[in-house]
PDB file of C-alpha atoms in Angstrom:
ATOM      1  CA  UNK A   1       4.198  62.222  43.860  1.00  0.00           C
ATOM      2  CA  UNK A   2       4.818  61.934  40.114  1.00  0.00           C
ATOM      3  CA  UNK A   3       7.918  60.180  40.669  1.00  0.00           C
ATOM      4  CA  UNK A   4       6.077  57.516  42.722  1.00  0.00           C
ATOM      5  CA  UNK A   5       3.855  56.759  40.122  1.00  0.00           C
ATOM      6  CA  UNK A   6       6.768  56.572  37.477  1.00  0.00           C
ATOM      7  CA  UNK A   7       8.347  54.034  39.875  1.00  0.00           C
ATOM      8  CA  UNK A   8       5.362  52.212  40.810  1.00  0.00           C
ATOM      9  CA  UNK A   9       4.276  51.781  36.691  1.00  0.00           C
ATOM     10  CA  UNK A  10       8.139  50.418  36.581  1.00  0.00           C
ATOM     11  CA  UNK A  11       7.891  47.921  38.819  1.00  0.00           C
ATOM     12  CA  UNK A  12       4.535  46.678  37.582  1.00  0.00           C
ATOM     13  CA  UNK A  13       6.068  46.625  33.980  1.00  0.00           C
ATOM     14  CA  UNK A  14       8.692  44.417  35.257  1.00  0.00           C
ATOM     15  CA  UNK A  15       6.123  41.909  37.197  1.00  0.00           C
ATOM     16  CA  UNK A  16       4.141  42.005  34.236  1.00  0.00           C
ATOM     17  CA  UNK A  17       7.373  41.084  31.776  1.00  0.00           C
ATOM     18  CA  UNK A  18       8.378  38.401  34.737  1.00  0.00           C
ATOM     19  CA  UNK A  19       5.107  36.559  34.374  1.00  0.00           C
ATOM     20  CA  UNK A  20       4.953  36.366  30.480  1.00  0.00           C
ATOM     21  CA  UNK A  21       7.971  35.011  31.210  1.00  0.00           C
ATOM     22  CA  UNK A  22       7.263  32.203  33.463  1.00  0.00           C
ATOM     23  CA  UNK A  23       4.084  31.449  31.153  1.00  0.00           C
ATOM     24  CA  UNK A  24       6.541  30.312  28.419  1.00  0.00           C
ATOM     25  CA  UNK A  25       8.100  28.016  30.703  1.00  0.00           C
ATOM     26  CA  UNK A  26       6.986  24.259  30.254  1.00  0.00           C
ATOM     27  CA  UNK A  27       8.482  23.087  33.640  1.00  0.00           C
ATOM     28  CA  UNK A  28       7.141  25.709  35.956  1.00  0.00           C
ATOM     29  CA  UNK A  29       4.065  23.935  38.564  1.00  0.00           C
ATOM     30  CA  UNK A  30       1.169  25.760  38.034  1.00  0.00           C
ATOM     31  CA  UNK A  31       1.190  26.590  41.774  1.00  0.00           C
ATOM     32  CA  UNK A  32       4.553  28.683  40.716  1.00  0.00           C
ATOM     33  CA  UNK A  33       2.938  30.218  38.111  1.00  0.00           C
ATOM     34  CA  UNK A  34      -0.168  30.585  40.117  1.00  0.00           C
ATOM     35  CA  UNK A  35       1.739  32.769  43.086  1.00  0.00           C
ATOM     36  CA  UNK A  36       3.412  35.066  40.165  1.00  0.00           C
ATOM     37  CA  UNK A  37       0.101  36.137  38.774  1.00  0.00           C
ATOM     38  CA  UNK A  38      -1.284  36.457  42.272  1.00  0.00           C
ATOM     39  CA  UNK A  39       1.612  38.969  42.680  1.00  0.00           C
ATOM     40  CA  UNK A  40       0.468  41.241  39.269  1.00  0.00           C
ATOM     41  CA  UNK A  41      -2.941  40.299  40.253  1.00  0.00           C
ATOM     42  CA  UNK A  42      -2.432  42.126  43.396  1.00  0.00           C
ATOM     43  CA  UNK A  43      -0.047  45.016  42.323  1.00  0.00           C
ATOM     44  CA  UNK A  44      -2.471  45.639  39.857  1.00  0.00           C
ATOM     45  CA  UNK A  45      -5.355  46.241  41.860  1.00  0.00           C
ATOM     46  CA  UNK A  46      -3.541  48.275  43.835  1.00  0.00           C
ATOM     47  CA  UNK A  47      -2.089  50.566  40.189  1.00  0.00           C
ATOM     48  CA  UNK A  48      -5.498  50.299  39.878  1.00  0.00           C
ATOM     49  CA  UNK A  49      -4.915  47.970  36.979  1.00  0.00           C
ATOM     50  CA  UNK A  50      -7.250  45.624  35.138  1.00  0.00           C
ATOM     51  CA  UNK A  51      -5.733  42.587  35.574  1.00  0.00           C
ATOM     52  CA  UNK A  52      -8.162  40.346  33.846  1.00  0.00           C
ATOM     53  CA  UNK A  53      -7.903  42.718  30.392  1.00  0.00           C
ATOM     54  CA  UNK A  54      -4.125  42.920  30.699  1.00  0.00           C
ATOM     55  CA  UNK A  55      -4.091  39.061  30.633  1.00  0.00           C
ATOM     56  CA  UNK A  56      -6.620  38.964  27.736  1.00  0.00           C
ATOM     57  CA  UNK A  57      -4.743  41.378  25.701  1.00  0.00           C
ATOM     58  CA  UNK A  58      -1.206  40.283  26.483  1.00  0.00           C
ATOM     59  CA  UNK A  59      -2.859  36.259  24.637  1.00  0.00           C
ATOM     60  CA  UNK A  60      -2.832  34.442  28.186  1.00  0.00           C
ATOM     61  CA  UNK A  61      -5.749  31.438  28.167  1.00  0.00           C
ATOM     62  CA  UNK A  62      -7.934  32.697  30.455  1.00  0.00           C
ATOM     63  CA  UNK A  63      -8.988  28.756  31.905  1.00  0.00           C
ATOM     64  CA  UNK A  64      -5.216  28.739  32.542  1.00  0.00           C
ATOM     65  CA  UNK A  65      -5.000  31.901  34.524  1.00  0.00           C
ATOM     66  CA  UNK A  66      -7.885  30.890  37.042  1.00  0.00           C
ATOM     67  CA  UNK A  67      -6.541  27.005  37.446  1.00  0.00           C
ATOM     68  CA  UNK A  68      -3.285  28.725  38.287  1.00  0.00           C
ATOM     69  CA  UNK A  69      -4.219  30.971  40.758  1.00  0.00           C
ATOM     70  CA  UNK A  70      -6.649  28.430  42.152  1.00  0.00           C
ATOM     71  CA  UNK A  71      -3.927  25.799  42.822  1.00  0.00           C
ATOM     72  CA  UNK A  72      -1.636  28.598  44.337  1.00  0.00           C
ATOM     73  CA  UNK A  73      -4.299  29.817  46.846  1.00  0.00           C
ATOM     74  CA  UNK A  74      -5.258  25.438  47.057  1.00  0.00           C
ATOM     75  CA  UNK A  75      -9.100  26.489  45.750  1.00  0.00           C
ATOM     76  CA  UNK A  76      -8.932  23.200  43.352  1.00  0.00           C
ATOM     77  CA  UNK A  77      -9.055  20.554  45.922  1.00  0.00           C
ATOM     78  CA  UNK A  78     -12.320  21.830  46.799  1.00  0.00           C
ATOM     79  CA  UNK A  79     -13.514  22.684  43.101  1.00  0.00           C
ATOM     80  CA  UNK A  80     -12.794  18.814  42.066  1.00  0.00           C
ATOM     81  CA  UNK A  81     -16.080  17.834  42.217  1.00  0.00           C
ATOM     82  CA  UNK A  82     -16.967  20.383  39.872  1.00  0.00           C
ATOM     83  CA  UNK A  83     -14.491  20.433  37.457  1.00  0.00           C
ATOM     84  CA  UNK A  84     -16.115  17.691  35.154  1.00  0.00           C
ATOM     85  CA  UNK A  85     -19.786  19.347  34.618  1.00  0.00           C
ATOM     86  CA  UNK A  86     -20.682  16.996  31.771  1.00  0.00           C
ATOM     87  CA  UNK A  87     -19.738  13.599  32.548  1.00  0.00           C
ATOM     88  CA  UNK A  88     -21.135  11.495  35.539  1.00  0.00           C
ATOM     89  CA  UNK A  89     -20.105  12.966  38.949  1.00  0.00           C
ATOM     90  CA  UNK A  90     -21.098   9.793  41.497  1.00  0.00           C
ATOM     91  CA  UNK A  91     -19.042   7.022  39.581  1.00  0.00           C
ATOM     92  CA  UNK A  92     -15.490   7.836  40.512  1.00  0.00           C
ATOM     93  CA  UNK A  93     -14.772   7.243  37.409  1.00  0.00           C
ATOM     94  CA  UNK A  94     -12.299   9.772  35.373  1.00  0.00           C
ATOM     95  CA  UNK A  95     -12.225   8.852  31.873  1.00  0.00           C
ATOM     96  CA  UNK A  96     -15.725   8.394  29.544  1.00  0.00           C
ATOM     97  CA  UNK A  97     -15.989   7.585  25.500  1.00  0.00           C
ATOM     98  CA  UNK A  98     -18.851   8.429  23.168  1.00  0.00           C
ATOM     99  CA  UNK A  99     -21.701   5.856  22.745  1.00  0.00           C
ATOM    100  CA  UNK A 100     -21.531   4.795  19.778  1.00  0.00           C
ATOM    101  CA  UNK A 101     -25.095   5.139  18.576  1.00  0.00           C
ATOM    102  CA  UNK A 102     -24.701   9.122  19.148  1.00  0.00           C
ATOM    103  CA  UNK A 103     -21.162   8.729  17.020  1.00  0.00           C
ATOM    104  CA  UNK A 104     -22.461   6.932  14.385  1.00  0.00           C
ATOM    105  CA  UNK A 105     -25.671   9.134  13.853  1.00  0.00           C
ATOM    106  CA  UNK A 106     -22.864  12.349  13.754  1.00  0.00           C
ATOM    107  CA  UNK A 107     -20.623  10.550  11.405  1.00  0.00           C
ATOM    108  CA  UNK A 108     -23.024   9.522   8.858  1.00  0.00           C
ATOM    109  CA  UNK A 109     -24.184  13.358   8.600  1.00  0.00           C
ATOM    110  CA  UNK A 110     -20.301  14.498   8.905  1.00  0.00           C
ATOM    111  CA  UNK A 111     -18.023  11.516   7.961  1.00  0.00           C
ATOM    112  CA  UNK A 112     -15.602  12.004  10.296  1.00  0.00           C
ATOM    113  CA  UNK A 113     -11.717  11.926   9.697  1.00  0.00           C
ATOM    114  CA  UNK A 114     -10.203  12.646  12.301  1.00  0.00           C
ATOM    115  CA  UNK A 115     -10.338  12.291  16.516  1.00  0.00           C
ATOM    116  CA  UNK A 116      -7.812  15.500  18.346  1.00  0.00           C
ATOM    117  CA  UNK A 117      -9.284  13.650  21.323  1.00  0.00           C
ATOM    118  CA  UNK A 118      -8.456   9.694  20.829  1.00  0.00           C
ATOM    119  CA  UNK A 119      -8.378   6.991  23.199  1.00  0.00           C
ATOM    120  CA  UNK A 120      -6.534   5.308  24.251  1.00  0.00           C
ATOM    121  CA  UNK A 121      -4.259   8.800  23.577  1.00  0.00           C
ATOM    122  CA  UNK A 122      -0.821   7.932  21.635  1.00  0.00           C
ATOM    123  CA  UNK A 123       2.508   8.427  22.998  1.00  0.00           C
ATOM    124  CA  UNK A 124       3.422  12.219  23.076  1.00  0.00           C
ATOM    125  CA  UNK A 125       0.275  12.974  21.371  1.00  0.00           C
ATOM    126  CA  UNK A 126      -1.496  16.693  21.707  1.00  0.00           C
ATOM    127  CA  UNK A 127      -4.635  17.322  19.963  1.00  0.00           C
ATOM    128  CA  UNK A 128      -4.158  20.988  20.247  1.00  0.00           C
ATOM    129  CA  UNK A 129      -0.763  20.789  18.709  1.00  0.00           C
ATOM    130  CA  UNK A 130      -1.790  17.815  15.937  1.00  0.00           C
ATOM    131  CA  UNK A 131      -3.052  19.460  12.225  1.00  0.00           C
ATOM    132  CA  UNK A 132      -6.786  18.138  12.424  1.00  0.00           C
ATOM    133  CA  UNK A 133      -8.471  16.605   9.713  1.00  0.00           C
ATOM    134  CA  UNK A 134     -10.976  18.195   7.393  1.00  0.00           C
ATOM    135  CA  UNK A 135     -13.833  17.247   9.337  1.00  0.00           C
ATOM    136  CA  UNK A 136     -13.114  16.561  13.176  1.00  0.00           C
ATOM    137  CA  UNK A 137     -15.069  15.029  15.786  1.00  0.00           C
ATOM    138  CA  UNK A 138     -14.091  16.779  18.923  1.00  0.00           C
ATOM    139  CA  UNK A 139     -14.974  15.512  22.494  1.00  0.00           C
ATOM    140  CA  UNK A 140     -12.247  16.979  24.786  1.00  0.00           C
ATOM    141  CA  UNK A 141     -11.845  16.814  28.538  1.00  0.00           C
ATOM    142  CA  UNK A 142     -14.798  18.933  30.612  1.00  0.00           C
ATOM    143  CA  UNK A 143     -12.608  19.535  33.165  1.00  0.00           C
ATOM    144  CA  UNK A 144      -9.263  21.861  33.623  1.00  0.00           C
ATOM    145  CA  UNK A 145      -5.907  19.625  33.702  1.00  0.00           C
ATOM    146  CA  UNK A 146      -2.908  21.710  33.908  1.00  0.00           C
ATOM    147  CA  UNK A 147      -4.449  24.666  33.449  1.00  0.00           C
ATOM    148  CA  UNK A 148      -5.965  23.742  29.861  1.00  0.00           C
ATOM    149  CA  UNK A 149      -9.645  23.333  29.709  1.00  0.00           C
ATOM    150  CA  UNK A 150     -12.536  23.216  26.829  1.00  0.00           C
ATOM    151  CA  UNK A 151     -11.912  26.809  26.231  1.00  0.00           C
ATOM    152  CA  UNK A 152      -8.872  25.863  24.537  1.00  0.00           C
ATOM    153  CA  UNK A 153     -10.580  22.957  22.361  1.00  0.00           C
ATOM    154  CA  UNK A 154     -12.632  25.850  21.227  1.00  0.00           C
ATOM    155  CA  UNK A 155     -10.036  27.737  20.127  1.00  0.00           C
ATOM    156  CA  UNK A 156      -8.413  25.373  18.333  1.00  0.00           C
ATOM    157  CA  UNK A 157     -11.337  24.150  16.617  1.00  0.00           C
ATOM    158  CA  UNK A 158     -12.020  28.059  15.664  1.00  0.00           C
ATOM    159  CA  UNK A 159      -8.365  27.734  14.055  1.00  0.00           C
ATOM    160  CA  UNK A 160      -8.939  25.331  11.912  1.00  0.00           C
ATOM    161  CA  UNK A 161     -11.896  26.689  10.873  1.00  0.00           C
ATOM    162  CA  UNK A 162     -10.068  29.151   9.053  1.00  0.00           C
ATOM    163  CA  UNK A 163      -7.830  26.641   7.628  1.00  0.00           C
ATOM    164  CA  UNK A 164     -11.336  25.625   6.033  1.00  0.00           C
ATOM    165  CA  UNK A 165     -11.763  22.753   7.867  1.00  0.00           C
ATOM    166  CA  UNK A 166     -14.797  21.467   9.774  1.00  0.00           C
ATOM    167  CA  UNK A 167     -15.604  20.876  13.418  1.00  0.00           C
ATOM    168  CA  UNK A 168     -18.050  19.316  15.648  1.00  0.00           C
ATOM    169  CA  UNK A 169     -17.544  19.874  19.265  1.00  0.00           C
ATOM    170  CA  UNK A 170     -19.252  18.389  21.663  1.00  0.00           C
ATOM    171  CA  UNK A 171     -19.249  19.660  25.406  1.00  0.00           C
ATOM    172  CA  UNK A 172     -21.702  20.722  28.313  1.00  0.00           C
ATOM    173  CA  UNK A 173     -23.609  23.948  28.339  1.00  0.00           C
ATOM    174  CA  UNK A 174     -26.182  24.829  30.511  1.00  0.00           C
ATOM    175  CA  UNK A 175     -29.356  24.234  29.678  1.00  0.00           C
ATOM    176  CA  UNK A 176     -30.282  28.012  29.695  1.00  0.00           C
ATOM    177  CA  UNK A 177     -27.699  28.559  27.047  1.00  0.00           C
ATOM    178  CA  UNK A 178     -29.199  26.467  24.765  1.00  0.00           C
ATOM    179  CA  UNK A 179     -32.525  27.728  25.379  1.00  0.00           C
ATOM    180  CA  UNK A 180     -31.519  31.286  24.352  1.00  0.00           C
ATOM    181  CA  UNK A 181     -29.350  29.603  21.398  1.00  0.00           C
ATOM    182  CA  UNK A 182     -32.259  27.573  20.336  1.00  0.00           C
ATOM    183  CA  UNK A 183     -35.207  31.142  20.537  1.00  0.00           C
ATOM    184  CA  UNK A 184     -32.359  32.952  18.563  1.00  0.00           C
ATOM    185  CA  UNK A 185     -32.235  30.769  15.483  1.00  0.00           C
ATOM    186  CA  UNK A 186     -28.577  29.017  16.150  1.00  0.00           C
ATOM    187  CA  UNK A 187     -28.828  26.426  14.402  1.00  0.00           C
ATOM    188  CA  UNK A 188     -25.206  24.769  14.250  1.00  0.00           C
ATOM    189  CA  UNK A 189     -25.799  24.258  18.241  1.00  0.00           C
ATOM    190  CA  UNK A 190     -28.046  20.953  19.035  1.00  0.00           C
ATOM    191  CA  UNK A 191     -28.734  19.990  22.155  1.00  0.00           C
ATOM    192  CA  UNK A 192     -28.072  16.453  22.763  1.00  0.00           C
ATOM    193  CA  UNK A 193     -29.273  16.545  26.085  1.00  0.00           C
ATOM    194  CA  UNK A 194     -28.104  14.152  28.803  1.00  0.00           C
ATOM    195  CA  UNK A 195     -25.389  11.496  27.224  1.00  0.00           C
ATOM    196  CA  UNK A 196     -24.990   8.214  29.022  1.00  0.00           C
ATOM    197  CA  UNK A 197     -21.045   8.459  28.279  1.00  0.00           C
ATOM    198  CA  UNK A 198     -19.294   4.745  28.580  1.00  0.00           C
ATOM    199  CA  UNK A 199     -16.866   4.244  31.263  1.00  0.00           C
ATOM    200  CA  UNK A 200     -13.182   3.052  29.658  1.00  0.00           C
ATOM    201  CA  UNK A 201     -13.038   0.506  32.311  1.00  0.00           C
ATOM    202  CA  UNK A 202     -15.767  -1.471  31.603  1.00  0.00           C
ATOM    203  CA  UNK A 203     -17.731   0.278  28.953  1.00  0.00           C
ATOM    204  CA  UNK A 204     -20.961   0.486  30.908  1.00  0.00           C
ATOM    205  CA  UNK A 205     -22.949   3.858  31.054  1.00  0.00           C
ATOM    206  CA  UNK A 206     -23.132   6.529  33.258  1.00  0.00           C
ATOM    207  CA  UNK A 207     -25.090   7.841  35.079  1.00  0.00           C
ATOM    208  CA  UNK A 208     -25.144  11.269  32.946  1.00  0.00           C
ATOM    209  CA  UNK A 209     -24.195  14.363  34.480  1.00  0.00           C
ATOM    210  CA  UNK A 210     -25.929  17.432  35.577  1.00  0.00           C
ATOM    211  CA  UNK A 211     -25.451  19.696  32.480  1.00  0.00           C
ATOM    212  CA  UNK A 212     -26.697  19.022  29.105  1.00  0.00           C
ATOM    213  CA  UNK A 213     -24.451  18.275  26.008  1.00  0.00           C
ATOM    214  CA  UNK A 214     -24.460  20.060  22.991  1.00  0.00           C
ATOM    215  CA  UNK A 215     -22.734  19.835  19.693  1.00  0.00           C
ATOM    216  CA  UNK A 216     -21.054  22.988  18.382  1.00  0.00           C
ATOM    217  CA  UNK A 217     -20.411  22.823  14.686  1.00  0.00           C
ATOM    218  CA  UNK A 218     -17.941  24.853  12.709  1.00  0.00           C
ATOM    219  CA  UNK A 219     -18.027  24.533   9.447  1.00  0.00           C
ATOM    220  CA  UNK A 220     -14.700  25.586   7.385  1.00  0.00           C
ATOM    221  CA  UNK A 221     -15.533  28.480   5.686  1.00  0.00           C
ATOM    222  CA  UNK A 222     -14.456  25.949   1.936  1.00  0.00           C
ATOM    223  CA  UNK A 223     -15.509  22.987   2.461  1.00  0.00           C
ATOM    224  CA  UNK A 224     -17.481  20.837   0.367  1.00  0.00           C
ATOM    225  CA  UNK A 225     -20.257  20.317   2.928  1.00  0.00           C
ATOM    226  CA  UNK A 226     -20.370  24.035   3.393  1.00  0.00           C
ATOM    227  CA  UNK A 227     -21.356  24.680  -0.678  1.00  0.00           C
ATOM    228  CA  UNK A 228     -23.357  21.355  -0.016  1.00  0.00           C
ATOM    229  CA  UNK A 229     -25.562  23.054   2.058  1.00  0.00           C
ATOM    230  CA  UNK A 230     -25.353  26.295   0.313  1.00  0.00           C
ATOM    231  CA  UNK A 231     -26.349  24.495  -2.991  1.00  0.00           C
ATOM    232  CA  UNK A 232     -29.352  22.654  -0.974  1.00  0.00           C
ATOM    233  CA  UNK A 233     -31.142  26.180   0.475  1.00  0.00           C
ATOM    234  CA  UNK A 234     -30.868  27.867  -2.762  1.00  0.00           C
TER     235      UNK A 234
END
């Protein structure tokens, strides 16, 4: 019996090894990757494993493991629809830009100087790769592409916080969220309720989506509008 379980950890040590390894791998489909960690997934329930906090702890993006396993078991097709909670569902329409009256009231309060989201997006550009500047205005995809979703935006933006550089992040929430944000006092999350994005086509507004936007702002711990603000409440 205790040799069994010495062989079965084994084995699920060696899955567990193969899949960080195929993680690393920029060529591998994320329906490859998706049937690996289907594999632990499985093996690990049956160890009985956690697979989720192995993942977590081991620095895998959790958006990443999901879309992956999604595509392998062909879940996405049917999940398209709902993919893209913030922008406007009934256009067929993919790709949406700020209006700019909701810009320009954010940029005269933040003065913007930098975009890790542009368009039209630069040859061999990656906003999550790019330095940002020291005050970034960040509207990012809402749905998963390759296994990279908001959740990584988020994370990013939380990194260069600690570079000491500022952040606003807009993205949908549900309007629950913000209600419980809003009764606890949060008060770098605004709800900007439904946008009317503008279609890159033809620049005409949406319809606006289901879920509300908000604006997530993270100030770097130095900047200037940090001791600003400091210097205003005192």
């Amino acid at each position: 019996m205790a040799k069994d379980m010495v062989g079965e950890s084994l084995n699920l040590q060696a899955l567990q090894k193969s899949v960080l390894q195929l993680w690393k791998k920029d060529q591998l489909s994320a329906i490859e990757l998706g049937k690996a960690l289907i594999t632990l997934r499985d093996a690990m329930k049956d160890a009985h494993g956690d697979f989720a906090k192995w993942f977590s702890e081991a620095g895998l993006d959790e958006n990443r493991v999901y879309y992956c396993i999604r595509e392998a078991e062909g879940k996405n097709k049917r999940l398209k629809k709902s993919l893209d909670p913030g922008a406007n569902p009934s256009d067929g329409k993919h790709y949406w830009l700020t209006p700019p009256a909701m810009y320009e009231k954010l940029n005269a309060e933040f003065q913007f100087d930098f975009d890790p989201c542009p368009f039209p997006k630069p040859k061999d550009f990656d906003g999550l790769k790019a330095e940002w500047g020291q005050c970034n205005y960040v509207n990012p995809p809402f749905w998963t592409e390759n296994g990279i979703g908001i959740t990584a935006w988020i994370r990013k933006a939380i990194a260069e916080q600690q570079k000491g550089k500022t952040s606003v992040v807009v993205v949908p929430v549900y309007g629950w969220v913000l209600l419980a944000l809003d009764a606890i006092g949060s008060s770098e999350v605004r709800n900007l309720g439904n946008v009317r994005w503008l279609a890159t086509e033809d620049k005409r507004p949406g319809k606006g989506g289901p879920t509300p936007i908000a604006c997530f702002i993270l100030r770097g711990k130095n900047t200037k509008a940090v001791e600003n603000r400091e210097r205003r409440a005192a």
